[in-house]
């Protein structure tokens, strides 16, 4: 398959994303003020969003990461989540906030959420830059959503197609047609 940036149609500019990130950061800072918060980034797709969001959340909190992968190739999640890198600290009795790039079928977050709930956090919430609710196969509560989108395959601002386009500063629809 030939991959080309000419097949990417801009959906959200960097400026639009930044504006939304500021709103989410303000909301999170307000909600968790005075609480012991651990913000957990789900690598790899979240790296741009995570960096911008945490920088614009005016609060003191712990920052850590998990790296998970869904078994199976292509653009479909299988729900078989493999933990490539687990948390390096305890979340017991603490407020945990998972930050993700996109919720699609919900299978990945559903697994991660159950895994982390077993570790007895004081609370567990989810923040995702993008949400594709029309594709959901399992219900998972997404507490903070940057943008709700239609059923498009999107790339950029951390999101990839076969490992490419993560470094684009904007989110675009990949149209292979
Ligand atoms: P889920 O388990 O189906 O919710 O899949 C979530 C994961 O699939 C995300 O963390 C992304 O890595 C990937 N994903 C889902 N939709 C897209 C997309 O439109 N572009 C890039 N990656 C996606
Ligand atoms: Mg991901």
Tab-separated table of C-alpha atoms and ligand atoms in Angstrom:
chain	number	residue	atom	x	y	z
A	1	UNK	CA	0.000	0.000	0.000
A	2	UNK	CA	1.316	3.408	-0.940
A	3	UNK	CA	0.983	5.863	1.912
A	4	UNK	CA	0.892	9.542	1.279
A	5	UNK	CA	0.037	12.665	3.220
A	6	UNK	CA	-2.098	13.758	0.277
A	7	UNK	CA	-4.632	11.221	1.495
A	8	UNK	CA	-5.022	12.999	4.815
A	9	UNK	CA	-7.865	15.502	5.116
A	10	UNK	CA	-7.485	17.913	8.051
A	11	UNK	CA	-10.207	17.494	10.684
A	12	UNK	CA	-8.904	19.493	13.669
A	13	UNK	CA	-6.090	21.997	13.375
A	14	UNK	CA	-3.437	22.311	16.034
A	15	UNK	CA	-5.074	25.591	17.144
A	16	UNK	CA	-8.482	23.941	17.531
A	17	UNK	CA	-6.940	21.077	19.503
A	18	UNK	CA	-5.026	23.512	21.712
A	19	UNK	CA	-8.181	25.465	22.516
A	20	UNK	CA	-9.965	22.259	23.565
A	21	UNK	CA	-6.947	21.079	25.570
A	22	UNK	CA	-7.054	24.320	27.594
A	23	UNK	CA	-10.726	23.691	28.402
A	24	UNK	CA	-10.095	20.087	29.438
A	25	UNK	CA	-7.087	21.107	31.533
A	26	UNK	CA	-9.168	23.706	33.370
A	27	UNK	CA	-11.942	21.174	33.995
A	28	UNK	CA	-9.516	18.578	35.344
A	29	UNK	CA	-7.691	21.099	37.546
A	30	UNK	CA	-11.025	22.142	39.073
A	31	UNK	CA	-12.256	18.584	39.618
A	32	UNK	CA	-9.080	17.271	41.271
A	33	UNK	CA	-8.059	20.282	43.325
A	34	UNK	CA	-6.753	19.158	46.719
A	35	UNK	CA	-6.775	15.476	45.721
A	36	UNK	CA	-3.951	12.958	45.343
A	37	UNK	CA	-4.093	12.475	41.584
A	38	UNK	CA	-2.172	10.072	39.344
A	39	UNK	CA	-2.483	10.829	35.628
A	40	UNK	CA	-1.837	7.732	33.520
A	41	UNK	CA	-0.990	8.045	29.838
A	42	UNK	CA	-1.702	5.082	27.577
A	43	UNK	CA	1.203	4.870	25.166
A	44	UNK	CA	1.950	5.228	22.310
A	45	UNK	CA	-0.913	7.120	20.718
A	46	UNK	CA	-1.418	9.518	23.609
A	47	UNK	CA	2.028	11.073	23.634
A	48	UNK	CA	1.187	14.424	22.001
A	49	UNK	CA	-2.153	14.875	23.761
A	50	UNK	CA	-0.706	13.805	27.113
A	51	UNK	CA	2.108	16.278	26.918
A	52	UNK	CA	-0.176	19.186	25.975
A	53	UNK	CA	-2.893	18.266	28.477
A	54	UNK	CA	-0.619	17.825	31.487
A	55	UNK	CA	1.264	21.034	30.660
A	56	UNK	CA	-2.041	22.892	30.661
A	57	UNK	CA	-3.491	21.384	33.831
A	58	UNK	CA	-2.586	23.781	36.615
A	59	UNK	CA	-2.309	21.314	39.488
A	60	UNK	CA	0.319	19.119	41.158
A	61	UNK	CA	-0.094	15.462	40.269
A	62	UNK	CA	1.830	12.304	39.568
A	63	UNK	CA	2.510	11.475	35.928
A	64	UNK	CA	3.003	7.905	34.790
A	65	UNK	CA	2.471	5.663	31.794
A	66	UNK	CA	1.183	2.302	30.699
A	67	UNK	CA	1.814	0.758	27.344
A	68	UNK	CA	-0.776	-1.643	26.038
A	69	UNK	CA	-1.313	-3.300	22.701
A	70	UNK	CA	-4.294	-5.066	21.246
A	71	UNK	CA	-3.597	-8.439	19.746
A	72	UNK	CA	-4.253	-8.762	16.040
A	73	UNK	CA	-3.228	-6.524	13.192
A	74	UNK	CA	-4.960	-3.979	11.017
A	75	UNK	CA	-7.209	-1.222	12.278
A	76	UNK	CA	-9.496	-3.433	14.378
A	77	UNK	CA	-9.020	-3.953	18.084
A	78	UNK	CA	-9.462	-7.545	19.273
A	79	UNK	CA	-10.029	-6.848	22.942
A	80	UNK	CA	-7.104	-9.082	23.854
A	81	UNK	CA	-5.010	-6.481	25.592
A	82	UNK	CA	-1.362	-7.184	26.171
A	83	UNK	CA	0.401	-5.135	28.829
A	84	UNK	CA	3.764	-4.135	27.357
A	85	UNK	CA	4.621	-1.797	30.237
A	86	UNK	CA	2.719	-1.751	33.505
A	87	UNK	CA	2.380	1.111	35.995
A	88	UNK	CA	5.513	1.773	38.028
A	89	UNK	CA	3.615	2.813	41.160
A	90	UNK	CA	0.598	1.985	43.252
A	91	UNK	CA	-2.757	3.672	42.699
A	92	UNK	CA	-4.373	2.187	45.797
A	93	UNK	CA	-6.460	4.822	47.570
A	94	UNK	CA	-5.457	7.487	45.054
A	95	UNK	CA	-7.442	9.237	42.331
A	96	UNK	CA	-6.474	7.839	38.934
A	97	UNK	CA	-7.144	9.457	35.568
A	98	UNK	CA	-6.447	7.442	32.421
A	99	UNK	CA	-5.589	9.557	29.376
A	100	UNK	CA	-6.112	7.958	25.967
A	101	UNK	CA	-5.952	9.152	22.366
A	102	UNK	CA	-9.168	7.617	21.033
A	103	UNK	CA	-11.965	5.328	22.179
A	104	UNK	CA	-13.200	3.209	19.313
A	105	UNK	CA	-14.759	-0.196	20.112
A	106	UNK	CA	-14.007	0.411	23.806
A	107	UNK	CA	-12.431	-3.034	24.164
A	108	UNK	CA	-8.974	-1.734	25.084
A	109	UNK	CA	-10.138	0.746	27.723
A	110	UNK	CA	-12.621	-1.716	29.144
A	111	UNK	CA	-9.772	-4.134	29.860
A	112	UNK	CA	-7.434	-1.496	31.237
A	113	UNK	CA	-10.181	-0.020	33.378
A	114	UNK	CA	-11.003	-3.404	34.947
A	115	UNK	CA	-7.343	-4.099	35.558
A	116	UNK	CA	-6.858	-0.779	37.339
A	117	UNK	CA	-10.105	-0.982	39.317
A	118	UNK	CA	-8.784	-4.234	40.816
A	119	UNK	CA	-5.993	-2.158	42.349
A	120	UNK	CA	-8.472	-0.173	44.467
A	121	UNK	CA	-7.996	3.460	43.428
A	122	UNK	CA	-10.106	6.062	45.287
A	123	UNK	CA	-11.599	6.882	41.880
A	124	UNK	CA	-10.899	6.050	38.256
A	125	UNK	CA	-11.849	8.317	35.380
A	126	UNK	CA	-11.060	8.409	31.703
A	127	UNK	CA	-10.094	11.311	29.458
A	128	UNK	CA	-9.844	10.757	25.709
A	129	UNK	CA	-8.951	13.261	23.019
A	130	UNK	CA	-11.312	11.583	20.561
A	131	UNK	CA	-14.396	9.423	20.864
A	132	UNK	CA	-16.022	7.353	18.099
A	133	UNK	CA	-19.226	6.242	19.874
A	134	UNK	CA	-20.789	4.726	16.736
A	135	UNK	CA	-18.129	1.994	16.791
A	136	UNK	CA	-18.593	0.964	20.404
A	137	UNK	CA	-18.812	-2.766	21.140
A	138	UNK	CA	-18.576	-2.523	24.901
A	139	UNK	CA	-19.773	0.373	27.042
A	140	UNK	CA	-17.037	2.219	28.857
A	141	UNK	CA	-17.530	5.519	30.697
A	142	UNK	CA	-15.499	8.304	29.099
A	143	UNK	CA	-15.613	11.200	31.545
A	144	UNK	CA	-13.753	13.815	29.510
A	145	UNK	CA	-13.878	13.880	25.710
A	146	UNK	CA	-12.001	16.321	23.496
A	147	UNK	CA	-13.996	15.740	20.322
A	148	UNK	CA	-16.703	13.255	19.355
A	149	UNK	CA	-16.171	12.132	15.771
A	150	UNK	CA	-17.930	10.137	13.085
A	151	UNK	CA	-16.734	6.723	11.966
A	152	UNK	CA	-13.520	7.823	10.253
A	153	UNK	CA	-10.024	6.455	10.569
A	154	UNK	CA	-7.988	9.380	11.832
A	155	UNK	CA	-4.247	9.998	12.061
A	156	UNK	CA	-1.922	12.626	13.460
A	157	UNK	CA	-1.351	14.280	16.852
A	158	UNK	CA	-0.200	10.892	18.162
A	159	UNK	CA	-2.534	8.644	16.177
A	160	UNK	CA	-0.964	6.344	13.631
A	161	UNK	CA	-1.596	4.204	10.609
A	162	UNK	CA	0.841	1.305	10.715
A	163	UNK	CA	3.201	3.395	12.827
A	164	UNK	CA	3.130	6.462	10.596
A	165	UNK	CA	1.746	10.013	10.904
A	166	UNK	CA	1.964	10.213	14.714
A	167	UNK	CA	4.127	13.312	14.438
A	168	UNK	CA	1.607	15.430	12.495
A	169	UNK	CA	0.580	18.450	14.614
A	170	UNK	CA	-3.095	18.123	13.586
A	171	UNK	CA	-5.746	15.378	13.374
A	172	UNK	CA	-6.769	14.330	9.873
A	173	UNK	CA	-9.017	11.735	8.276
A	174	UNK	CA	-7.086	9.093	6.402
A	175	UNK	CA	-8.886	8.251	3.204
A	176	UNK	CA	-7.293	5.339	1.374
A	177	UNK	CA	-9.867	5.509	-1.465
B	1	LIG	P1	-10.565	0.202	20.889
B	1	LIG	O1	-10.111	-0.924	21.755
B	1	LIG	O2	-11.272	-0.315	19.662
B	1	LIG	O3	-11.374	1.256	21.600
B	1	LIG	O4	-9.288	0.824	20.261
B	1	LIG	C1	-8.603	1.825	20.808
B	1	LIG	C2	-7.258	1.930	20.128
B	1	LIG	O5	-7.326	1.645	18.719
B	1	LIG	C3	-6.770	3.328	20.231
B	1	LIG	O6	-6.024	3.522	21.390
B	1	LIG	C4	-5.965	3.502	18.974
B	1	LIG	O7	-4.651	3.070	19.210
B	1	LIG	C5	-6.601	2.580	17.972
B	1	LIG	N1	-7.517	3.328	17.087
B	1	LIG	C6	-8.854	3.281	17.059
B	1	LIG	N2	-9.364	4.084	16.126
B	1	LIG	C7	-8.309	4.687	15.531
B	1	LIG	C8	-8.190	5.677	14.483
B	1	LIG	O8	-9.155	6.181	13.894
B	1	LIG	N3	-6.925	6.041	14.171
B	1	LIG	C9	-5.820	5.527	14.790
B	1	LIG	N4	-5.884	4.629	15.778
B	1	LIG	C10	-7.126	4.208	16.145
B	2	LIG	MG1	-3.823	3.887	21.487
